[in-house]
Coordinates of C-alpha atoms in Angstrom, one line a residue:
M1 CA 26.2 32.2 32.8
N2 CA 29.2 34.4 32.0
G3 CA 27.5 36.4 29.3
R4 CA 26.0 33.4 27.5
P5 CA 22.8 34.4 25.7
D6 CA 19.6 33.4 27.5
S7 CA 18.6 31.2 24.7
D8 CA 21.7 29.1 25.0
A9 CA 21.2 28.9 28.8
V10 CA 17.7 27.5 28.2
R11 CA 19.1 25.0 25.8
L12 CA 21.6 23.9 28.4
H13 CA 18.9 23.5 30.9
N14 CA 16.8 21.5 28.4
A15 CA 19.9 19.4 27.6
L16 CA 20.3 18.5 31.2
R17 CA 16.7 17.5 31.4
A18 CA 17.1 15.4 28.3
H19 CA 20.2 13.8 29.9
L20 CA 18.2 13.1 33.1
R21 CA 15.4 11.5 31.1
Q22 CA 17.8 9.3 29.1
E23 CA 20.2 8.3 31.9
F24 CA 18.2 8.3 35.1
V25 CA 14.6 7.4 34.4
A26 CA 15.3 3.8 33.2
P27 CA 17.7 3.0 36.2
A28 CA 15.2 4.4 38.7
A29 CA 12.5 2.2 37.2
A30 CA 14.9 -0.7 37.4
I31 CA 15.5 -0.1 41.1
V32 CA 11.8 -0.2 41.8
G33 CA 11.3 -3.2 39.6
F34 CA 14.1 -5.3 41.1
A35 CA 13.0 -4.3 44.6
D36 CA 9.5 -5.7 43.8
I37 CA 11.1 -9.0 42.5
V38 CA 13.4 -9.4 45.6
I39 CA 10.5 -8.7 48.0
E40 CA 8.3 -11.3 46.3
D41 CA 11.2 -13.9 46.3
A42 CA 12.0 -13.2 49.9
D43 CA 8.3 -13.5 50.9
Q44 CA 8.0 -16.8 49.1
A45 CA 11.2 -18.1 50.8
G46 CA 10.1 -17.0 54.2
L47 CA 12.9 -14.5 54.6
T48 CA 10.9 -11.9 56.5
V49 CA 14.0 -10.6 58.2
Y50 CA 14.8 -8.6 55.1
R51 CA 11.3 -7.2 54.4
T52 CA 11.6 -3.9 56.3
D53 CA 14.9 -2.9 54.5
L54 CA 13.6 -4.0 51.2
D55 CA 10.5 -1.8 51.7
R56 CA 12.8 1.1 52.4
I57 CA 14.7 0.4 49.2
R58 CA 11.5 0.4 47.2
S59 CA 10.3 3.6 48.9
A60 CA 13.6 5.3 48.0
G61 CA 13.2 4.1 44.4
V62 CA 9.7 5.5 44.2
A63 CA 10.9 8.8 45.7
L64 CA 13.6 8.9 43.1
Q65 CA 11.1 8.4 40.3
T66 CA 8.9 11.2 41.8
L67 CA 11.8 13.6 42.0
L68 CA 12.7 12.9 38.4
D69 CA 9.1 13.5 37.3
E70 CA 9.1 16.8 39.1
V71 CA 12.4 17.9 37.5
L72 CA 11.4 16.9 34.1
Q73 CA 8.2 18.9 34.3
Q74 CA 10.1 22.1 34.8
E75 CA 10.5 24.5 31.9
G76 CA 13.9 25.9 30.9
N77 CA 15.5 28.4 33.3
A78 CA 18.0 30.8 32.0
S79 CA 18.7 32.6 35.2
D80 CA 20.3 30.1 37.6
I81 CA 21.5 27.0 35.9
D82 CA 24.4 26.5 38.3
G83 CA 22.1 26.5 41.3
Y84 CA 19.8 24.2 39.5
R85 CA 22.5 21.7 38.9
A86 CA 23.7 21.8 42.5
K87 CA 20.2 21.2 43.8
L88 CA 19.7 18.5 41.4
R89 CA 22.9 16.8 42.6
H90 CA 21.8 17.0 46.2
D91 CA 18.2 15.9 45.7
L92 CA 19.1 12.9 43.5
R93 CA 21.9 11.7 45.7
T94 CA 19.7 11.3 48.8
P95 CA 17.4 8.5 47.6
I96 CA 20.2 6.9 45.6
N97 CA 22.3 6.7 48.8
A98 CA 19.4 5.2 50.7
V99 CA 19.1 2.5 48.1
K100 CA 22.8 1.7 48.2
G101 CA 22.9 1.8 52.0
Y102 CA 20.1 -0.6 52.6
G103 CA 21.0 -2.7 49.6
E104 CA 24.6 -3.3 50.7
M105 CA 23.5 -4.3 54.2
I106 CA 21.0 -6.9 52.8
V107 CA 23.7 -8.3 50.5
E108 CA 26.1 -8.7 53.4
D109 CA 23.5 -10.3 55.7
A110 CA 22.2 -12.6 52.9
R111 CA 25.7 -13.9 52.2
D112 CA 26.3 -14.5 55.8
G113 CA 23.0 -16.3 56.2
G114 CA 23.3 -18.3 53.0
H115 CA 20.3 -16.8 51.4
L116 CA 21.9 -16.6 48.0
S117 CA 18.7 -16.8 45.9
I118 CA 18.0 -13.1 46.4
L119 CA 21.5 -11.9 45.6
P120 CA 21.5 -11.7 41.8
D121 CA 18.6 -9.3 41.7
L122 CA 19.9 -7.3 44.6
E123 CA 23.2 -6.9 42.8
K124 CA 21.5 -5.7 39.6
L125 CA 19.6 -3.2 41.8
L126 CA 22.8 -1.9 43.3
A127 CA 24.5 -1.7 39.9
A128 CA 21.7 0.6 38.7
A129 CA 22.2 2.8 41.7
D130 CA 26.0 2.9 41.2
G131 CA 25.5 4.0 37.6
M132 CA 23.2 6.8 38.6
L133 CA 25.7 8.1 41.2
D134 CA 28.5 8.2 38.5
R135 CA 26.2 10.2 36.2
I136 CA 25.4 12.8 38.9
D137 CA 28.9 14.1 38.7
A138 CA 28.6 14.5 35.0
L139 CA 25.5 16.6 35.5
V140 CA 27.3 19.0 37.7
A141 CA 30.5 19.2 35.7
F142 CA 28.7 19.6 32.4
S143 CA 29.0 23.1 31.1
G144 CA 27.9 22.8 27.5
E145 CA 31.4 23.6 26.3
T146 CA 32.7 20.0 26.5
S147 CA 35.2 19.3 23.8
F148 CA 35.3 16.1 21.8
D149 CA 38.5 15.0 23.6
Q150 CA 36.9 15.6 27.0
A151 CA 33.9 13.7 26.0
Q152 CA 36.0 10.8 24.8
A153 CA 38.0 10.9 28.1
E154 CA 34.9 11.1 30.3
P155 CA 32.0 9.1 28.9
N156 CA 29.5 10.7 31.3
F157 CA 30.0 14.0 29.6
A158 CA 29.5 12.6 26.1
D159 CA 25.8 12.0 26.3
A160 CA 25.0 15.4 27.7
S161 CA 27.3 17.1 25.2
R162 CA 25.7 15.3 22.3
V163 CA 22.2 16.3 23.6
L164 CA 23.2 20.0 23.8
D165 CA 25.0 19.9 20.5
A166 CA 21.9 18.4 18.8
L167 CA 19.8 21.1 20.3
R168 CA 22.2 23.8 19.1
H169 CA 22.3 22.6 15.6
S170 CA 18.6 21.7 15.2
Q171 CA 16.9 23.7 12.5
P172 CA 14.4 26.3 13.6
V173 CA 10.8 25.2 13.0
A174 CA 10.1 28.1 10.7
V175 CA 12.3 26.7 7.9
H176 CA 10.1 23.7 7.6
R177 CA 7.0 25.5 6.7
S178 CA 7.2 24.7 3.0
I179 CA 4.9 21.6 3.4
A180 CA 1.4 22.9 3.5
G181 CA -1.8 20.8 3.6
Q182 CA -5.6 20.9 3.7
I183 CA -6.3 20.5 7.5
L184 CA -9.6 20.1 9.2
V185 CA -9.7 21.2 12.9
I186 CA -12.5 19.6 15.0
D187 CA -13.1 21.0 18.4
D188 CA -16.3 22.0 20.2
N189 CA -14.4 24.8 22.1
A190 CA -14.6 27.9 20.0
S191 CA -11.5 29.6 21.5
N192 CA -9.4 26.5 21.0
R193 CA -10.7 25.9 17.5
D194 CA -10.2 29.5 16.3
L195 CA -6.8 29.8 17.9
L196 CA -5.6 26.6 16.3
A197 CA -7.0 27.6 12.9
R198 CA -5.3 30.9 13.2
Q199 CA -1.9 29.3 14.0
L200 CA -2.2 26.8 11.2
T201 CA -3.2 29.4 8.7
R202 CA -0.2 31.5 9.6
D203 CA 2.0 28.4 8.9
G204 CA 0.6 28.3 5.4
H205 CA -2.0 25.6 5.7
A206 CA -5.5 25.7 4.2
V207 CA -7.7 25.2 7.3
E208 CA -11.4 24.3 7.8
I209 CA -13.1 24.0 11.2
A210 CA -15.9 21.9 12.6
A211 CA -17.6 22.5 15.9
S212 CA -18.8 18.9 16.3
G213 CA -18.2 15.4 15.2
M214 CA -21.3 15.3 13.0
E215 CA -20.4 18.6 11.3
A216 CA -16.9 17.2 10.7
L217 CA -18.2 14.0 9.1
G218 CA -20.4 16.0 6.8
I219 CA -17.4 18.2 5.7
V220 CA -15.2 15.2 5.2
A221 CA -17.8 13.5 3.0
E222 CA -17.6 16.4 0.6
R223 CA -14.0 17.5 0.6
A224 CA -10.6 15.9 0.7
F225 CA -8.1 16.6 3.6
D226 CA -4.4 15.9 4.2
L227 CA -4.7 15.9 8.0
I228 CA -7.3 16.1 10.7
L229 CA -6.8 17.5 14.2
L230 CA -9.5 16.0 16.4
D231 CA -10.5 16.8 20.0
V232 CA -11.4 13.9 22.2
L233 CA -13.9 15.4 24.6
M234 CA -16.9 16.7 22.6
P235 CA -20.6 16.5 23.4
E236 CA -23.0 14.3 21.4
M237 CA -20.2 12.5 19.5
S238 CA -16.8 12.0 21.1
G239 CA -13.5 12.1 19.2
Y240 CA -13.2 8.3 19.7
E241 CA -16.4 7.8 17.7
V242 CA -15.4 10.3 15.0
L243 CA -12.0 8.6 14.7
S244 CA -13.7 5.2 14.4
R245 CA -16.1 6.3 11.7
L246 CA -13.3 7.9 9.7
K247 CA -11.1 4.8 9.9
H248 CA -14.0 2.5 8.9
E249 CA -14.8 4.6 5.8
R250 CA -12.7 3.5 2.8
R251 CA -12.5 7.1 1.4
T252 CA -11.3 8.6 4.7
A253 CA -9.4 5.7 6.3
D254 CA -6.0 6.9 5.1
I255 CA -6.3 10.5 6.3
P256 CA -3.9 11.0 9.2
V257 CA -5.6 12.0 12.4
I258 CA -3.8 13.7 15.3
M259 CA -5.8 13.6 18.6
I260 CA -5.7 16.6 20.8
S261 CA -7.1 16.3 24.3
A262 CA -7.1 17.5 27.9
L263 CA -7.0 13.8 28.8
D264 CA -3.5 12.6 29.2
E265 CA -4.2 9.2 30.7
M266 CA -2.3 6.4 29.1
E267 CA -5.5 4.5 28.4
S268 CA -6.9 7.3 26.3
I269 CA -3.6 7.6 24.3
V270 CA -3.4 3.8 23.7
H271 CA -7.1 3.7 22.7
C272 CA -6.6 6.4 20.1
I273 CA -3.4 5.0 18.6
E274 CA -4.9 1.5 18.4
A275 CA -8.0 3.0 16.7
G276 CA -5.8 4.5 14.0
A277 CA -4.7 7.9 15.1
V278 CA -1.1 8.8 14.1
D279 CA -0.4 10.9 17.1
Y280 CA -1.8 12.2 20.4
L281 CA -1.1 15.6 22.0
P282 CA -2.3 16.3 25.5
K283 CA -3.4 19.9 26.1
P284 CA -1.8 22.3 26.6
F285 CA 0.7 21.6 23.9
A286 CA 3.7 23.5 22.7
P287 CA 3.0 25.1 19.2
A288 CA 6.5 24.1 18.1
L289 CA 5.7 20.4 19.0
L290 CA 2.4 20.6 17.1
R291 CA 4.1 22.0 14.0
A292 CA 6.7 19.3 14.1
R293 CA 4.1 16.5 14.3
I294 CA 1.9 18.1 11.6
R295 CA 4.9 18.3 9.4
A296 CA 5.8 14.7 10.0
S297 CA 2.3 13.6 9.3
L298 CA 2.0 15.6 6.1
E299 CA 5.4 14.2 4.9
N300 CA 4.3 10.6 5.6
K301 CA 1.0 11.3 3.8
L302 CA 2.8 12.8 0.9
L303 CA 5.1 9.8 0.6
R304 CA 2.1 7.4 0.8
D305 CA 0.2 9.5 -1.8
R306 CA 3.3 9.3 -4.1
E307 CA 3.6 5.5 -3.5
R308 CA -0.1 5.0 -4.2
A309 CA 0.1 7.1 -7.4
M310 CA 3.1 5.0 -8.6
M311 CA 1.3 1.8 -7.8
E312 CA -1.8 3.0 -9.7
E313 CA 0.5 4.0 -12.6
I314 CA 2.1 0.6 -12.6
R315 CA -1.4 -1.0 -12.5
L316 CA -2.6 1.0 -15.4
A317 CA 0.5 0.3 -17.4
K318 CA 0.1 -3.4 -16.7
E319 CA -3.5 -3.2 -17.7
R320 CA -2.6 -1.5 -20.9
N321 CA 0.0 -4.1 -21.7
E322 CA -2.4 -6.9 -21.0
T323 CA -5.1 -5.3 -23.1
L324 CA -2.6 -5.0 -25.9
L325 CA -1.5 -8.6 -25.4
L326 CA -5.1 -9.8 -25.5
S327 CA -5.6 -8.1 -28.8
I328 CA -2.8 -10.3 -30.2
L329 CA -3.1 -13.5 -28.2
P330 CA -5.9 -15.6 -26.7
K331 CA -6.6 -14.8 -23.1
A332 CA -5.8 -18.4 -22.0
V333 CA -2.4 -18.1 -23.7
V334 CA -1.7 -14.7 -22.1
E335 CA -2.4 -16.2 -18.7
R336 CA 0.0 -19.0 -19.4
I337 CA 2.8 -16.6 -20.6
N338 CA 2.2 -14.4 -17.5
G339 CA 2.4 -17.6 -15.4
G340 CA 5.9 -18.2 -16.7
A341 CA 5.3 -20.5 -19.6
G342 CA 8.5 -20.4 -21.8
M343 CA 6.8 -21.9 -24.8
V344 CA 3.2 -22.3 -25.9
A345 CA 2.8 -25.3 -28.3
D346 CA -0.4 -27.4 -28.0
H347 CA -1.8 -30.4 -29.9
I348 CA -5.5 -29.8 -30.3
P349 CA -7.4 -33.1 -30.9
E350 CA -10.3 -31.5 -32.6
A351 CA -11.4 -28.0 -33.6
T352 CA -13.1 -26.2 -36.5
I353 CA -11.2 -23.8 -38.7
L354 CA -13.0 -21.0 -40.6
F355 CA -11.5 -19.1 -43.6
A356 CA -13.3 -16.2 -45.2
D357 CA -12.3 -14.1 -48.2
I358 CA -13.8 -11.0 -49.6
V359 CA -14.6 -11.6 -53.3
N360 CA -14.1 -8.7 -55.8
F361 CA -12.3 -6.6 -53.1
T362 CA -9.3 -5.8 -55.3
P363 CA -11.3 -4.6 -58.4
F364 CA -13.6 -2.6 -56.1
T365 CA -10.7 -0.8 -54.3
A366 CA -8.7 -0.1 -57.4
K367 CA -10.0 3.4 -57.7
L368 CA -10.1 4.1 -54.0
S369 CA -7.5 6.0 -52.0
P370 CA -5.3 4.1 -49.5
S371 CA -7.3 5.5 -46.6
D372 CA -10.6 4.4 -48.2
V373 CA -9.2 0.9 -48.8
V374 CA -8.2 0.6 -45.1
G375 CA -11.5 2.2 -44.1
V376 CA -13.6 -0.5 -45.9
L377 CA -11.4 -3.3 -44.6
N378 CA -11.6 -1.9 -41.1
R379 CA -15.4 -1.6 -41.4
V380 CA -15.7 -5.3 -42.5
F381 CA -13.2 -6.8 -40.1
S382 CA -14.4 -4.8 -37.1
A383 CA -17.9 -6.3 -37.7
F384 CA -16.4 -9.8 -37.9
D385 CA -14.3 -9.2 -34.7
R386 CA -17.5 -8.3 -32.9
L387 CA -19.2 -11.5 -34.1
V388 CA -16.2 -13.6 -33.2
E389 CA -16.3 -12.3 -29.6
Q390 CA -20.1 -12.7 -29.5
F391 CA -19.8 -16.4 -30.6
G392 CA -16.9 -17.2 -28.3
A393 CA -14.6 -18.0 -31.2
E394 CA -10.9 -17.1 -31.6
K395 CA -9.7 -14.8 -34.4
I396 CA -6.3 -16.0 -35.5
K397 CA -5.3 -13.4 -38.1
T398 CA -6.2 -11.5 -41.2
I399 CA -4.3 -12.2 -44.5
G400 CA -4.8 -9.4 -46.9
D401 CA -8.6 -9.4 -47.4
G402 CA -8.8 -12.8 -45.9
Y403 CA -10.0 -13.7 -42.3
M404 CA -9.1 -16.8 -40.3
V405 CA -11.0 -18.0 -37.2
A406 CA -10.7 -21.1 -34.9
V407 CA -13.4 -22.5 -32.7
G408 CA -12.3 -24.9 -29.9
I409 CA -8.8 -23.4 -29.8
P410 CA -7.0 -22.8 -27.4
E411 CA -9.8 -24.0 -25.1
P412 CA -11.5 -27.1 -26.4
R413 CA -15.3 -27.2 -26.8
D414 CA -17.6 -30.0 -28.0
D415 CA -19.8 -27.7 -30.1
H416 CA -17.0 -26.2 -32.1
A417 CA -18.5 -27.1 -35.5
E418 CA -22.0 -25.7 -34.7
V419 CA -20.5 -22.5 -33.3
A420 CA -18.4 -22.1 -36.4
A421 CA -21.4 -22.7 -38.7
R422 CA -23.5 -20.1 -36.9
L423 CA -20.6 -17.6 -37.0
A424 CA -20.2 -18.2 -40.7
L425 CA -23.8 -17.5 -41.5
A426 CA -23.7 -14.4 -39.3
M427 CA -20.7 -13.1 -41.2
L428 CA -22.5 -13.5 -44.5
T429 CA -25.4 -11.5 -43.2
S430 CA -23.1 -8.9 -41.8
L431 CA -21.2 -8.4 -45.0
A432 CA -24.5 -8.1 -46.9
D433 CA -25.5 -5.3 -44.6
I434 CA -22.2 -3.5 -45.2
R435 CA -22.5 -4.1 -48.9
N436 CA -25.8 -2.4 -49.0
E437 CA -24.6 0.4 -46.7
L438 CA -21.5 1.1 -48.8
G439 CA -22.9 0.3 -52.2
A440 CA -19.9 -1.9 -52.7
P441 CA -20.1 -5.0 -55.0
I442 CA -18.2 -7.2 -52.5
Q443 CA -19.2 -10.7 -51.5
L444 CA -17.9 -13.3 -49.0
R445 CA -16.6 -16.8 -49.6
I446 CA -16.3 -19.0 -46.5
G447 CA -14.9 -22.5 -45.9
L448 CA -15.0 -24.8 -42.9
H449 CA -13.3 -28.0 -41.8
A450 CA -12.8 -29.7 -38.5
G451 CA -10.0 -32.0 -37.2
P452 CA -6.8 -32.0 -35.2
A453 CA -4.3 -29.1 -35.3
V454 CA -1.2 -27.7 -33.7
A455 CA -1.4 -24.3 -32.1
G456 CA 1.3 -22.1 -30.5
V457 CA 3.0 -18.8 -30.1
I458 CA 5.9 -17.8 -32.3
G459 CA 8.2 -14.8 -32.4
E460 CA 10.5 -13.1 -29.8
R461 CA 9.4 -9.5 -30.1
K462 CA 6.2 -9.5 -32.1
F463 CA 4.2 -12.5 -30.8
A464 CA 1.9 -14.3 -33.2
Y465 CA -0.6 -17.1 -32.2
D466 CA -1.1 -19.4 -35.1
I467 CA -2.4 -22.8 -36.1
W468 CA -0.9 -25.5 -38.3
G469 CA -1.8 -28.8 -39.8
T470 CA -3.9 -30.5 -42.5
T471 CA -7.1 -29.3 -41.0
V472 CA -6.0 -25.7 -41.6
N473 CA -5.0 -26.4 -45.2
I474 CA -8.3 -28.2 -46.0
A475 CA -10.4 -25.4 -44.4
S476 CA -8.4 -22.9 -46.6
R477 CA -9.2 -25.1 -49.7
M478 CA -12.8 -25.1 -48.8
E479 CA -12.8 -21.3 -48.9
S480 CA -10.7 -21.0 -52.1
H481 CA -12.9 -23.7 -53.9
G482 CA -16.1 -22.2 -52.6
I483 CA -18.8 -19.9 -54.1
P484 CA -19.5 -16.3 -53.2
D485 CA -22.0 -15.8 -50.4
R486 CA -22.0 -19.6 -49.6
V487 CA -20.4 -21.5 -46.8
H488 CA -18.5 -24.4 -48.3
V489 CA -17.9 -27.3 -45.8
T490 CA -16.3 -30.8 -45.8
K491 CA -18.1 -34.1 -45.1
V492 CA -16.7 -34.0 -41.5
I493 CA -18.5 -30.7 -40.9
A494 CA -21.7 -31.9 -42.7
D495 CA -21.9 -35.1 -40.6
R496 CA -21.5 -33.1 -37.4
L497 CA -24.2 -30.6 -38.4
D498 CA -26.7 -33.1 -39.7
N499 CA -30.2 -32.4 -38.3
V500 CA -29.1 -29.0 -37.0
F501 CA -28.5 -27.2 -40.2
R502 CA -29.8 -27.8 -43.8
I503 CA -26.9 -29.2 -45.7
V504 CA -26.8 -29.3 -49.5
P505 CA -24.4 -31.7 -51.2
R506 CA -22.1 -30.2 -53.8
G507 CA -20.7 -33.5 -55.1
A508 CA -17.2 -34.8 -55.6
L509 CA -14.5 -32.1 -56.0
E510 CA -10.8 -32.3 -56.7
V511 CA -9.2 -30.4 -53.9
K512 CA -5.6 -29.4 -54.3
G513 CA -3.4 -31.3 -51.9
A514 CA -6.2 -33.5 -50.7
G515 CA -7.5 -35.3 -53.8
L516 CA -11.1 -36.0 -54.6
M517 CA -13.4 -34.9 -51.8
E518 CA -17.2 -34.9 -51.3
T519 CA -18.2 -31.4 -50.1
F520 CA -21.4 -29.5 -49.1
F521 CA -22.9 -26.1 -48.8
L522 CA -24.3 -25.0 -45.5
E523 CA -27.8 -23.5 -45.6
D524 CA -29.7 -22.0 -42.7
A525 CA -30.1 -23.5 -39.2
M526 CA -32.9 -25.9 -38.6
K527 CA -33.0 -25.2 -34.9

């Protein structure tokens, strides 16, 4: 090799093998495939005269495939690359020439005999053979020093040159050792298991080992892993079963599994890949190849983990936003906005509005610190919020020391008046408890009225869900014209609650904005 370093000669050898695999394996398979098609067509057409030569073509194609398989199995040879190429040229040319010789004779005879139906596939078969002959010269002339201009002038050199160039410029495996993972090695053979663990540990991975499938499943149930190397042939529980159980368990389904086995049958490989393995390495395997596949698997898992973490972060952020939105707007309204509703404005045929106001709150808080004032209000309104949720009502807003609730909005319900009445009585009881607890001389005045209303969302940045209409105004007047620790209601409410609550008439009352009204006080529930 004219002083070329041995490693470069090995790379040249490997480049030639790669070129063979890329440029010759597929045409060889095409020769055999087209030969099978022509044989079948000829038999169906009764053209037995061609059968012997067609069989010879097929045999030559199979011989060519066998030869390629043998060549590709050879390891790199640094000592006699020139002899290797010469032998390769001779050995490959023999079966290809046989294919061409018999094929051209059949083509000539078929044309003369008018048997044109078999010609198209025969011509494709011969084209594959011609292409292989052209590439043989490139194999022999290829030196690994082909310039770009030469490669452009002679396309057959280009592929081989690119292969060698890629090998020369590939990064050594050692520089990729920065990705380390938690790896579980499962193998019943102690020597294989320990050697593999030793190699992985030297590469910087944290390694655990298991001598059986059952032991591995027990370890996986307790600890998390980034990758599992799994032997196929094991007593008691095969690698197939271990893989299946890992993939059917939600917690372990996403752990990448590389199968390692002495079995190299295609059926075994397909079975494992279909069952969820990310890769399959027949024994014995090259350590460099294993490292590359481990690195690829760890990189893919790292990307999936990051993607999963981002999705979880997005989900949590969305959940926080929805929780915040639900603290401002009714759930049904949030769902409509999330569904794309540009405006929420509803006419509600009938609902009950409740207004409550803390009496004597201002005098009571006059000597309190701001934090104490807020603390008392928070204590009272938090208790009311819990009751509102308990009764299925909708808190609309707080106004100073006032509290506004709607029942039957935004989702209508027939029992809105009864629910509002029970909520009002519960609020009085709750405030009495707080008054006793805090020793605060505060009382509650509540007003109720039912009727139609308009409800909707206003604001562009700070949303507010509110209710408008005469029903709201009259409910507010019932509160403001009421008496501490009593629930003041209109005749509409009294009529609805008759025979359900004890109702005490208050008499006619001049209500601002509504004129003379007959109003009532709500007592306790009768049932």
